[in-house]
Amino acid sequence: MAIRPLEIVDDVGSTNAELLARAGANPDDWPHLSALLARRQHAGKGRSGRTWSTDEHSALTFSILVRPGRPTQDWGWLPLLAGDAVVQVLRAEGTHEVPCGLKWPNDVVHLGGTQVLPEWGCLRKVGGLLAEVLPDASGVVLGIGINLDGADLPVPWAGTAAQLGVTAPAERLAEAIRDQLAELLTHWEAGADPHGVVAPACLTLGTQVRIDLPEGAVLEGEALDLEPDGSLRVRTHDGNEQVVLAGDVTHVRAG
């Protein structure tokens, strides 16, 4: 089945909100792997209600609608698979030998920082992902934001694709990421275990972490592995193991 051409708009509040609204109003017009790219975004959506803005030169901001052929209990893998697609494209497009991977659950990072920062070490956040389920639960919108270039980065731990040697324009990167995600989803829907794809790209595994949990508690320990649903298994300092479904992760010994 042919993929709908990438929809490009000049300016939008949030590509996720826009795609959710369009797909909700006219679902037949937005099939599996439809995507919406904004040249400028002034109310981008992040985790925990965070918002951010971009212009057409500094960042790639787009959203992909996925209508998975797997049960909803498996959908926790979707942002991780999308993140892996981003990592694979950045690695393929980059010309610099800078390690790039995932920081669980939804950040794309590289290890090319020239200054060791508190709580980040040499890790730099290149991009992030946000998954939102359609109101009728018929699919998931995957929002993807990537810092392309720019001297005016919002925080010291922000990184860019340019630091990896990536020079491809935003639209080409978006198409490449969507193509890579389509391939990953095809294998996943055919029954392939996503762990074997995502775990090698996840830089969180094997590190000491501090996790700020949604309910306000803090968990510290070693990130051991990904569970069958994509959640993170952590061994705490008292030797117990705990599974984390969501949270803000800090690599205590990053970089």
Coordinates of N, CA and C in Angstrom, one line a residue:
M1 N 0.8 -1.2 0.0 CA 0.0 0.0 0.0 C 0.9 1.2 0.0
A2 N 0.6 2.2 -0.9 CA 1.4 3.4 -1.0 C 1.1 4.3 0.2
I3 N 2.2 4.9 0.7 CA 2.2 5.8 1.8 C 1.7 7.2 1.4
R4 N 0.8 7.8 2.1 CA 0.4 9.2 1.8 C 1.6 10.1 1.8
P5 N 1.7 11.0 0.8 CA 2.8 12.0 0.7 C 2.8 12.8 2.0
L6 N 4.0 13.2 2.4 CA 4.2 14.0 3.6 C 3.5 15.3 3.5
E7 N 2.6 15.6 4.4 CA 1.9 16.9 4.4 C 2.8 17.9 5.1
I8 N 3.0 19.1 4.5 CA 3.9 20.1 5.0 C 3.1 21.4 5.2
V9 N 3.2 22.0 6.4 CA 2.5 23.2 6.7 C 3.6 24.2 7.1
D10 N 3.3 25.5 6.9 CA 4.3 26.5 7.3 C 4.4 26.8 8.8
D11 N 3.2 26.8 9.4 CA 3.2 27.2 10.8 C 2.1 26.5 11.5
V12 N 2.3 26.0 12.7 CA 1.3 25.2 13.5 C 1.7 25.4 15.0
G13 N 0.6 25.2 15.8 CA 0.9 25.2 17.2 C 1.7 24.0 17.6
S14 N 1.1 22.8 17.3 CA 1.8 21.5 17.6 C 1.4 20.6 16.5
T15 N 2.4 19.9 15.9 CA 2.1 18.9 14.9 C 1.3 17.7 15.4
N16 N 1.6 17.4 16.7 CA 0.8 16.3 17.3 C -0.7 16.7 17.4
A17 N -0.9 17.9 18.0 CA -2.3 18.3 18.1 C -3.0 18.5 16.8
E18 N -2.3 19.0 15.8 CA -2.9 19.2 14.5 C -3.2 17.9 13.8
L19 N -2.3 16.9 13.9 CA -2.5 15.6 13.3 C -3.6 14.8 14.0
L20 N -3.7 14.9 15.3 CA -4.7 14.3 16.1 C -6.1 14.9 15.7
A21 N -6.2 16.2 15.5 CA -7.4 16.8 15.1 C -7.8 16.4 13.7
R22 N -6.9 16.4 12.8 CA -7.2 16.1 11.4 C -7.6 14.6 11.2
A23 N -6.9 13.8 11.9 CA -7.2 12.3 11.8 C -8.5 12.0 12.5
G24 N -8.8 12.7 13.6 CA -10.0 12.5 14.2 C -11.2 12.9 13.4
A25 N -11.1 14.1 12.7 CA -12.2 14.6 11.9 C -12.4 13.8 10.6
N26 N -11.3 13.4 10.0 CA -11.4 12.7 8.7 C -10.5 11.5 8.7
P27 N -10.8 10.4 9.4 CA -9.9 9.3 9.5 C -9.5 8.6 8.2
D28 N -10.4 8.6 7.3 CA -10.1 8.0 6.0 C -9.0 8.7 5.2
D29 N -8.9 10.0 5.5 CA -7.8 10.8 4.8 C -6.5 10.6 5.4
W30 N -6.4 10.0 6.6 CA -5.1 9.8 7.3 C -4.9 8.4 7.6
P31 N -4.4 7.6 6.6 CA -4.2 6.2 6.9 C -2.9 6.0 7.6
H32 N -2.6 4.7 7.8 CA -1.3 4.3 8.5 C -0.1 5.0 7.9
L33 N 0.8 5.5 8.7 CA 2.0 6.2 8.3 C 1.8 7.5 7.6
S34 N 0.6 8.1 7.7 CA 0.5 9.5 7.3 C 1.3 10.4 8.2
A35 N 1.8 11.5 7.7 CA 2.7 12.3 8.5 C 2.5 13.8 8.1
L36 N 2.7 14.6 9.2 CA 2.5 16.1 9.0 C 3.8 16.8 9.5
L37 N 4.4 17.6 8.7 CA 5.6 18.3 9.1 C 5.3 19.8 9.1
A38 N 5.8 20.5 10.1 CA 5.7 22.0 10.2 C 7.0 22.6 10.1
R39 N 7.1 23.7 9.3 CA 8.3 24.4 9.2 C 8.6 25.3 10.4
R40 N 7.5 25.7 11.0 CA 7.6 26.4 12.3 C 6.5 25.9 13.3
Q41 N 6.9 25.8 14.5 CA 6.0 25.3 15.5 C 6.1 26.2 16.8
H42 N 5.0 26.7 17.2 CA 5.1 27.6 18.4 C 4.5 27.1 19.7
A43 N 4.0 25.9 19.7 CA 3.4 25.3 20.9 C 3.6 23.8 20.9
G44 N 4.9 23.4 20.6 CA 5.2 22.0 20.6 C 4.9 21.3 21.9
K45 N 4.5 20.1 21.9 CA 4.2 19.3 23.1 C 5.3 18.3 23.4
G46 N 5.7 18.4 24.7 CA 6.6 17.5 25.2 C 6.0 16.7 26.4
R47 N 6.8 15.8 27.0 CA 6.4 15.0 28.1 C 6.0 15.9 29.3
S48 N 5.1 15.5 30.1 CA 4.7 16.2 31.4 C 4.2 17.6 31.1
G49 N 3.6 17.8 29.9 CA 3.0 19.1 29.6 C 3.9 20.2 29.2
R50 N 5.2 19.9 28.9 CA 6.2 20.9 28.5 C 5.8 21.4 27.1
T51 N 6.1 22.6 26.8 CA 5.9 23.2 25.5 C 7.2 23.8 25.0
W52 N 7.3 23.9 23.7 CA 8.5 24.5 23.1 C 8.2 25.0 21.7
S53 N 9.1 25.8 21.1 CA 8.9 26.4 19.8 C 10.1 26.2 19.0
T54 N 9.9 26.2 17.6 CA 11.0 26.0 16.7 C 10.8 26.9 15.5
D55 N 11.9 27.1 14.7 CA 11.8 27.7 13.4 C 12.3 26.7 12.4
E56 N 12.1 27.1 11.1 CA 12.4 26.1 10.0 C 13.8 25.8 9.9
H57 N 14.7 26.6 10.4 CA 16.1 26.4 10.2 C 16.8 25.6 11.4
S58 N 16.1 25.7 12.5 CA 16.8 25.1 13.7 C 16.4 23.7 14.0
A59 N 15.2 23.3 13.5 CA 14.7 22.0 14.0 C 13.8 21.3 13.0
L60 N 13.7 20.0 13.1 CA 12.7 19.2 12.3 C 11.6 18.8 13.3
T61 N 10.4 19.2 13.0 CA 9.3 18.9 13.8 C 8.2 18.3 13.0
F62 N 7.9 17.0 13.2 CA 6.8 16.4 12.5 C 6.2 15.2 13.3
S63 N 5.0 14.8 12.8 CA 4.3 13.7 13.5 C 3.9 12.7 12.5
I64 N 3.9 11.4 13.0 CA 3.5 10.3 12.1 C 2.3 9.6 12.8
L65 N 1.3 9.3 12.0 CA 0.2 8.5 12.5 C 0.4 7.0 12.2
V66 N 0.4 6.3 13.3 CA 0.5 4.8 13.2 C -0.8 4.1 13.6
R67 N -1.2 3.2 12.7 CA -2.4 2.4 13.1 C -1.9 1.0 13.2
P68 N -1.4 0.6 14.4 CA -0.7 -0.7 14.6 C -1.5 -1.9 14.4
G69 N -0.9 -2.9 13.8 CA -1.5 -4.2 13.6 C -1.1 -5.1 14.8
R70 N -1.0 -4.6 16.0 CA -0.7 -5.3 17.2 C -1.6 -4.9 18.3
P71 N -1.9 -5.7 19.3 CA -2.7 -5.4 20.4 C -2.3 -4.1 21.2
T72 N -3.2 -3.4 21.8 CA -2.8 -2.2 22.4 C -1.8 -2.4 23.6
Q73 N -1.8 -3.6 24.2 CA -0.8 -3.8 25.2 C 0.6 -3.8 24.7
D74 N 0.8 -3.9 23.4 CA 2.1 -3.9 22.8 C 2.6 -2.5 22.3
W75 N 1.7 -1.5 22.5 CA 1.9 -0.2 21.9 C 3.0 0.6 22.6
G76 N 3.4 0.1 23.8 CA 4.5 0.8 24.5 C 5.8 0.8 23.7
W77 N 5.9 -0.1 22.8 CA 7.1 -0.1 22.0 C 7.1 0.9 20.9
L78 N 6.0 1.5 20.6 CA 6.0 2.5 19.4 C 6.9 3.7 19.6
P79 N 7.0 4.4 20.7 CA 7.9 5.5 20.7 C 9.4 5.0 20.7
L80 N 9.6 3.8 21.3 CA 11.0 3.3 21.2 C 11.4 2.9 19.8
L81 N 10.4 2.3 19.1 CA 10.7 1.9 17.7 C 10.9 3.2 16.8
A82 N 10.1 4.2 17.1 CA 10.3 5.5 16.4 C 11.6 6.1 16.7
G83 N 12.0 6.1 18.0 CA 13.3 6.6 18.4 C 14.4 5.8 17.8
D84 N 14.3 4.5 17.6 CA 15.3 3.7 17.0 C 15.4 4.1 15.5
A85 N 14.3 4.4 14.9 CA 14.3 4.8 13.5 C 15.1 6.2 13.3
V86 N 14.9 7.1 14.3 CA 15.6 8.3 14.3 C 17.1 8.1 14.4
V87 N 17.4 7.3 15.4 CA 18.9 7.0 15.6 C 19.5 6.3 14.4
Q88 N 18.8 5.4 13.7 CA 19.4 4.8 12.6 C 19.6 5.7 11.4
V89 N 18.7 6.7 11.2 CA 18.8 7.7 10.2 C 20.0 8.6 10.5
L90 N 20.0 9.1 11.7 CA 21.1 10.0 12.1 C 22.5 9.4 12.0
R91 N 22.6 8.1 12.3 CA 23.8 7.4 12.2 C 24.2 7.3 10.7
A92 N 23.2 7.0 9.9 CA 23.5 6.8 8.4 C 23.8 8.1 7.8
E93 N 23.2 9.2 8.2 CA 23.5 10.5 7.6 C 24.7 11.2 8.2
G94 N 25.0 10.9 9.4 CA 26.1 11.6 10.1 C 27.5 11.2 9.5
T95 N 28.4 12.2 9.5 CA 29.8 11.9 9.0 C 30.8 11.9 10.1
H96 N 30.4 12.3 11.3 CA 31.3 12.3 12.5 C 31.1 11.1 13.3
E97 N 32.2 10.6 13.9 CA 32.1 9.4 14.6 C 31.8 9.7 16.1
V98 N 30.5 10.1 16.3 CA 30.0 10.4 17.6 C 28.9 9.4 17.9
P99 N 29.0 8.7 19.0 CA 28.0 7.7 19.4 C 26.6 8.4 19.6
C100 N 25.6 7.8 19.0 CA 24.2 8.3 19.1 C 23.3 7.2 19.5
G101 N 22.3 7.4 20.3 CA 21.4 6.4 20.7 C 20.2 6.9 21.5
L102 N 19.5 6.1 22.2 CA 18.3 6.4 22.9 C 18.6 6.5 24.4
K103 N 17.9 7.5 25.0 CA 17.9 7.6 26.5 C 16.4 7.3 26.8
W104 N 16.2 6.2 27.5 CA 14.9 5.7 27.8 C 14.1 6.8 28.6
P105 N 12.8 7.1 28.3 CA 12.0 6.3 27.4 C 11.9 7.0 26.0
N106 N 12.3 8.3 25.9 CA 11.9 9.0 24.6 C 12.8 10.1 24.2
D107 N 14.1 10.0 24.5 CA 15.0 11.0 24.1 C 16.0 10.4 23.1
V108 N 16.5 11.2 22.1 CA 17.6 10.8 21.2 C 18.8 11.6 21.7
V109 N 19.9 11.0 21.9 CA 21.1 11.7 22.5 C 22.3 11.3 21.8
H110 N 23.3 12.1 21.9 CA 24.7 11.7 21.4 C 25.7 11.9 22.6
L111 N 26.8 11.4 22.4 CA 27.9 11.4 23.5 C 29.0 12.3 23.1
G112 N 28.7 13.4 22.3 CA 29.7 14.3 21.8 C 29.9 15.6 22.5
G113 N 29.4 15.7 23.7 CA 29.5 16.9 24.5 C 31.0 17.2 24.8
T114 N 31.4 18.4 24.7 CA 32.8 18.7 25.0 C 33.0 19.2 26.4
Q115 N 32.0 19.3 27.1 CA 32.0 19.8 28.5 C 31.2 18.8 29.4
V116 N 31.7 18.4 30.5 CA 31.0 17.5 31.4 C 30.0 18.3 32.2
L117 N 28.7 18.0 32.0 CA 27.7 18.8 32.7 C 27.1 18.0 33.8
P118 N 26.7 18.6 34.9 CA 26.0 17.9 36.0 C 24.7 17.2 35.5
E119 N 24.6 15.9 35.8 CA 23.5 15.1 35.5 C 23.4 14.7 34.0
W120 N 24.3 15.2 33.2 CA 24.3 14.9 31.8 C 25.6 14.3 31.3
G121 N 26.7 14.6 32.0 CA 28.0 14.2 31.6 C 28.3 14.8 30.2
C122 N 28.7 13.9 29.2 CA 28.9 14.3 27.8 C 27.7 14.0 27.0
L123 N 26.6 13.5 27.6 CA 25.4 13.3 26.8 C 24.8 14.7 26.4
R124 N 24.3 14.7 25.2 CA 23.5 15.9 24.7 C 22.2 15.4 24.0
K125 N 21.1 16.1 24.4 CA 19.8 15.7 23.8 C 19.6 16.3 22.4
V126 N 19.6 15.4 21.4 CA 19.4 15.9 20.0 C 17.9 16.0 19.7
G127 N 17.1 15.2 20.3 CA 15.7 15.2 20.0 C 14.8 14.4 21.0
G128 N 13.5 14.5 20.8 CA 12.6 13.7 21.7 C 11.4 13.3 20.9
L129 N 10.6 12.4 21.6 CA 9.4 11.8 21.0 C 8.3 11.9 22.0
L130 N 7.1 12.0 21.4 CA 5.9 12.0 22.3 C 4.8 11.2 21.6
A131 N 4.3 10.2 22.2 CA 3.2 9.4 21.7 C 1.9 9.7 22.3
E132 N 0.9 9.9 21.4 CA -0.5 10.2 21.9 C -1.5 9.4 21.2
V133 N -2.4 8.7 21.9 CA -3.4 7.8 21.3 C -4.6 8.6 20.8
L134 N -5.0 8.3 19.6 CA -6.2 8.9 19.1 C -7.4 8.7 20.0
P135 N -8.3 9.7 20.1 CA -9.5 9.6 21.0 C -10.3 8.3 20.8
D136 N -10.4 7.7 19.6 CA -11.1 6.5 19.4 C -10.2 5.3 19.5
A137 N -8.9 5.5 19.9 CA -8.0 4.4 20.1 C -7.7 3.6 18.9
S138 N -7.9 4.2 17.7 CA -7.6 3.5 16.5 C -6.2 3.6 16.0
G139 N -5.4 4.4 16.7 CA -4.0 4.6 16.3 C -3.3 5.5 17.3
V140 N -2.0 5.8 17.0 CA -1.1 6.6 17.8 C -0.4 7.6 16.9
V141 N -0.4 8.8 17.4 CA 0.4 9.9 16.8 C 1.7 10.0 17.5
L142 N 2.8 9.8 16.7 CA 4.2 9.9 17.2 C 4.8 11.2 16.8
G143 N 5.0 12.1 17.8 CA 5.6 13.4 17.5 C 7.1 13.2 17.6
I144 N 7.8 13.8 16.7 CA 9.3 13.7 16.6 C 9.9 15.1 16.5
G145 N 10.7 15.5 17.4 CA 11.4 16.8 17.2 C 12.9 16.6 17.3
I146 N 13.7 17.1 16.4 CA 15.1 17.0 16.3 C 15.7 18.4 16.1
N147 N 16.7 18.7 17.0 CA 17.5 19.9 16.8 C 18.4 19.7 15.6
L148 N 18.3 20.5 14.6 CA 19.2 20.4 13.4 C 20.4 21.1 13.6
D149 N 20.3 22.4 13.9 CA 21.5 23.3 14.0 C 21.0 24.5 14.8
G150 N 22.0 25.3 15.2 CA 21.6 26.5 15.9 C 22.5 26.9 17.0
A151 N 22.9 28.1 17.1 CA 23.8 28.6 18.2 C 23.0 28.9 19.4
D152 N 21.7 29.1 19.3 CA 20.9 29.5 20.4 C 20.1 28.3 21.0
L153 N 20.7 27.3 21.5 CA 20.0 26.2 22.0 C 19.5 26.5 23.4
P154 N 18.3 25.9 23.7 CA 17.6 26.4 24.9 C 18.2 26.0 26.2
V155 N 19.0 24.9 26.3 CA 19.6 24.5 27.5 C 21.0 24.0 27.2
P156 N 21.9 24.0 28.2 CA 23.3 23.5 28.0 C 23.4 22.1 27.5
W157 N 22.5 21.3 27.9 CA 22.6 19.8 27.5 C 21.9 19.5 26.1
A158 N 21.5 20.5 25.4 CA 20.9 20.3 24.1 C 22.0 20.1 23.1
G159 N 21.8 19.2 22.2 CA 22.7 18.9 21.1 C 22.0 19.0 19.8
T160 N 22.7 18.9 18.7 CA 22.2 19.0 17.3 C 22.6 17.9 16.4
A161 N 21.8 17.7 15.4 CA 22.2 16.7 14.4 C 23.4 17.1 13.7
A162 N 23.6 18.5 13.5 CA 24.8 19.0 12.9 C 26.1 18.5 13.6
Q163 N 26.0 18.4 14.9 CA 27.2 17.9 15.7 C 27.6 16.5 15.3
L164 N 26.6 15.8 14.7 CA 26.9 14.4 14.2 C 27.4 14.4 12.8
G165 N 27.4 15.6 12.2 CA 27.8 15.7 10.8 C 26.6 15.5 9.8
V166 N 25.4 15.7 10.4 CA 24.2 15.5 9.5 C 23.9 16.9 8.9
T167 N 23.8 16.9 7.5 CA 23.5 18.1 6.8 C 22.3 18.0 5.9
A168 N 21.6 16.9 5.9 CA 20.4 16.7 5.1 C 19.3 17.7 5.5
P169 N 18.5 18.2 4.6 CA 17.4 19.1 5.0 C 16.3 18.3 5.7
A170 N 15.5 19.1 6.4 CA 14.5 18.5 7.3 C 13.5 17.6 6.6
E171 N 13.1 18.0 5.4 CA 12.1 17.1 4.7 C 12.7 15.8 4.3
R172 N 13.9 15.8 3.9 CA 14.6 14.5 3.6 C 14.8 13.6 4.8
L173 N 15.1 14.2 5.9 CA 15.3 13.4 7.1 C 13.9 12.8 7.6
A174 N 12.9 13.6 7.5 CA 11.6 13.2 7.8 C 11.1 12.0 7.0
E175 N 11.4 12.0 5.7 CA 11.0 10.9 4.8 C 11.8 9.7 5.2
A176 N 13.1 9.9 5.4 CA 14.0 8.8 5.8 C 13.6 8.1 7.1
I177 N 13.2 8.9 8.1 CA 12.8 8.4 9.3 C 11.5 7.6 9.2
R178 N 10.6 8.2 8.4 CA 9.3 7.5 8.2 C 9.5 6.1 7.5
D179 N 10.4 6.1 6.5 CA 10.7 4.9 5.8 C 11.3 3.9 6.7
Q180 N 12.2 4.3 7.6 CA 12.9 3.4 8.5 C 11.9 2.9 9.5
L181 N 11.0 3.7 10.0 CA 10.0 3.3 10.9 C 9.0 2.3 10.3
A182 N 8.7 2.5 9.0 CA 7.8 1.6 8.3 C 8.4 0.2 8.2
E183 N 9.7 0.2 8.0 CA 10.3 -1.1 7.9 C 10.3 -1.8 9.3
L184 N 10.6 -1.1 10.3 CA 10.6 -1.6 11.7 C 9.2 -2.1 12.1
L185 N 8.2 -1.3 11.7 CA 6.8 -1.7 12.1 C 6.4 -3.0 11.3
T186 N 6.9 -3.1 10.1 CA 6.5 -4.3 9.3 C 7.0 -5.6 10.0
H187 N 8.3 -5.5 10.4 CA 8.8 -6.7 11.1 C 8.1 -6.9 12.5
W188 N 7.8 -5.8 13.2 CA 7.2 -5.9 14.5 C 5.8 -6.5 14.3
E189 N 5.0 -6.1 13.3 CA 3.7 -6.6 13.1 C 3.7 -8.0 12.6
A190 N 4.8 -8.4 12.1 CA 4.9 -9.8 11.6 C 5.3 -10.7 12.7
G191 N 5.5 -10.2 13.9 CA 5.9 -11.0 15.1 C 7.3 -10.9 15.6
A192 N 8.1 -10.1 15.0 CA 9.5 -9.9 15.4 C 9.6 -9.3 16.8
D193 N 10.5 -9.7 17.6 CA 10.7 -9.1 18.9 C 11.4 -7.8 18.8
P194 N 10.8 -6.7 19.2 CA 11.4 -5.4 19.1 C 12.6 -5.2 20.0
H195 N 12.7 -6.0 21.1 CA 13.8 -5.9 22.0 C 15.2 -5.9 21.3
G196 N 15.3 -6.9 20.4 CA 16.6 -7.1 19.7 C 17.0 -5.9 18.9
V197 N 16.0 -5.0 18.5 CA 16.3 -3.8 17.7 C 16.6 -2.6 18.6
V198 N 15.7 -2.5 19.6 CA 15.8 -1.3 20.5 C 16.9 -1.3 21.5
A199 N 17.0 -2.5 22.2 CA 18.0 -2.6 23.3 C 19.4 -2.2 22.9
P200 N 19.9 -2.6 21.7 CA 21.3 -2.2 21.4 C 21.5 -0.7 21.2
A201 N 20.4 0.0 20.9 CA 20.5 1.4 20.7 C 20.2 2.2 21.9
C202 N 19.8 1.5 23.0 CA 19.4 2.2 24.3 C 20.6 2.4 25.2
L203 N 21.1 3.7 25.2 CA 22.3 4.0 26.0 C 22.0 3.9 27.5
T204 N 20.8 3.9 27.9 CA 20.4 3.9 29.3 C 20.8 2.5 29.9
L205 N 20.7 1.4 29.2 CA 20.9 0.1 29.7 C 22.4 0.0 30.2
G206 N 22.5 -0.6 31.4 CA 23.8 -0.8 32.0 C 24.4 0.4 32.7
T207 N 23.6 1.5 32.8 CA 24.1 2.7 33.5 C 23.4 2.8 34.8
Q208 N 24.0 3.6 35.7 CA 23.4 4.0 37.0 C 22.4 5.1 36.7
V209 N 21.2 5.0 37.2 CA 20.2 6.0 36.8 C 19.4 6.5 38.1
R210 N 18.9 7.7 37.9 CA 18.0 8.3 38.9 C 16.7 8.6 38.1
I211 N 15.6 8.1 38.5 CA 14.3 8.2 37.8 C 13.3 9.0 38.7
D212 N 12.9 10.1 38.2 CA 11.8 10.9 38.8 C 10.5 10.3 38.3
L213 N 9.8 9.6 39.2 CA 8.5 8.9 38.8 C 7.4 9.9 38.7
P214 N 6.3 9.6 37.9 CA 5.2 10.5 37.8 C 4.5 10.9 39.1
E215 N 4.5 10.0 40.1 CA 3.8 10.3 41.3 C 4.7 11.1 42.3
G216 N 5.9 11.4 41.9 CA 6.8 12.2 42.7 C 7.9 11.5 43.4
A217 N 7.8 10.2 43.5 CA 8.9 9.4 44.1 C 10.1 9.4 43.2
V218 N 11.3 9.0 43.8 CA 12.5 9.0 43.1 C 13.1 7.6 43.2
L219 N 13.5 7.0 42.1 CA 14.1 5.6 42.1 C 15.5 5.7 41.6
E220 N 16.5 5.0 42.3 CA 17.9 5.0 41.9 C 18.3 3.6 41.8
G221 N 19.2 3.3 40.8 CA 19.8 2.0 40.7 C 20.4 1.8 39.3
E222 N 20.5 0.6 38.9 CA 21.1 0.2 37.6 C 20.0 -0.2 36.6
A223 N 20.0 0.5 35.5 CA 19.1 0.1 34.4 C 19.5 -1.2 33.8
L224 N 18.7 -2.3 34.0 CA 19.2 -3.6 33.6 C 18.7 -4.0 32.2
D225 N 17.5 -3.8 31.9 CA 17.0 -4.3 30.6 C 15.6 -3.7 30.3
L226 N 15.1 -4.0 29.1 CA 13.8 -3.6 28.7 C 12.9 -4.8 28.9
E227 N 11.7 -4.6 29.4 CA 10.7 -5.6 29.6 C 10.0 -6.0 28.3
P228 N 9.2 -7.0 28.2 CA 8.5 -7.4 27.0 C 7.5 -6.3 26.5
D229 N 7.1 -5.3 27.4 CA 6.2 -4.3 26.9 C 7.0 -3.0 26.7
G230 N 8.3 -3.0 26.8 CA 9.1 -1.8 26.6 C 9.5 -1.0 27.8
S231 N 8.9 -1.4 28.9 CA 9.2 -0.7 30.2 C 10.6 -1.1 30.6
L232 N 11.1 -0.3 31.6 CA 12.5 -0.4 32.1 C 12.6 -1.2 33.4
R233 N 13.5 -2.2 33.4 CA 13.7 -2.9 34.7 C 15.0 -2.4 35.3
V234 N 14.9 -2.0 36.6 CA 15.9 -1.4 37.4 C 16.2 -2.2 38.6
R235 N 17.5 -2.4 38.9 CA 17.9 -3.0 40.2 C 18.3 -1.8 41.1
T236 N 17.6 -1.7 42.2 CA 17.8 -0.6 43.2 C 19.0 -1.0 44.0
H237 N 19.5 0.0 44.8 CA 20.7 -0.2 45.6 C 20.5 -1.3 46.7
D238 N 19.3 -1.6 47.0 CA 19.1 -2.7 48.0 C 19.0 -4.0 47.4
G239 N 19.2 -4.1 46.1 CA 19.2 -5.4 45.4 C 17.9 -5.8 44.8
N240 N 16.8 -5.1 45.1 CA 15.5 -5.4 44.5 C 15.4 -4.9 43.1
E241 N 14.6 -5.6 42.3 CA 14.3 -5.1 41.0 C 12.9 -4.6 40.8
Q242 N 12.8 -3.5 40.1 CA 11.5 -2.8 39.9 C 11.4 -2.4 38.5
V243 N 10.1 -2.6 38.0 CA 9.8 -2.2 36.6 C 9.2 -0.8 36.5
V244 N 9.8 0.0 35.7 CA 9.3 1.4 35.5 C 8.6 1.6 34.2
L245 N 7.4 2.1 34.3 CA 6.6 2.3 33.1 C 6.8 3.7 32.5
A246 N 7.1 4.7 33.3 CA 7.3 6.0 32.8 C 8.1 6.8 33.9
G247 N 8.8 7.8 33.4 CA 9.6 8.7 34.3 C 10.7 9.4 33.6
D248 N 11.2 10.5 34.3 CA 12.3 11.3 33.8 C 13.6 10.6 34.3
V249 N 14.4 10.2 33.3 CA 15.6 9.4 33.7 C 16.9 10.3 33.6
T250 N 17.7 10.3 34.6 CA 19.0 10.9 34.6 C 20.1 9.8 34.6
H251 N 21.0 9.9 33.7 CA 22.2 8.9 33.8 C 23.1 9.5 34.8
V252 N 23.2 8.9 36.0 CA 24.0 9.4 37.1 C 25.5 9.4 36.7
R253 N 25.9 8.5 35.9 CA 27.3 8.5 35.5 C 27.4 8.6 34.0
A254 N 26.6 9.6 33.5 CA 26.5 9.8 32.0 C 27.9 10.2 31.4
G255 N 28.0 9.7 30.2 CA 29.2 10.1 29.4 C 30.5 9.5 29.9

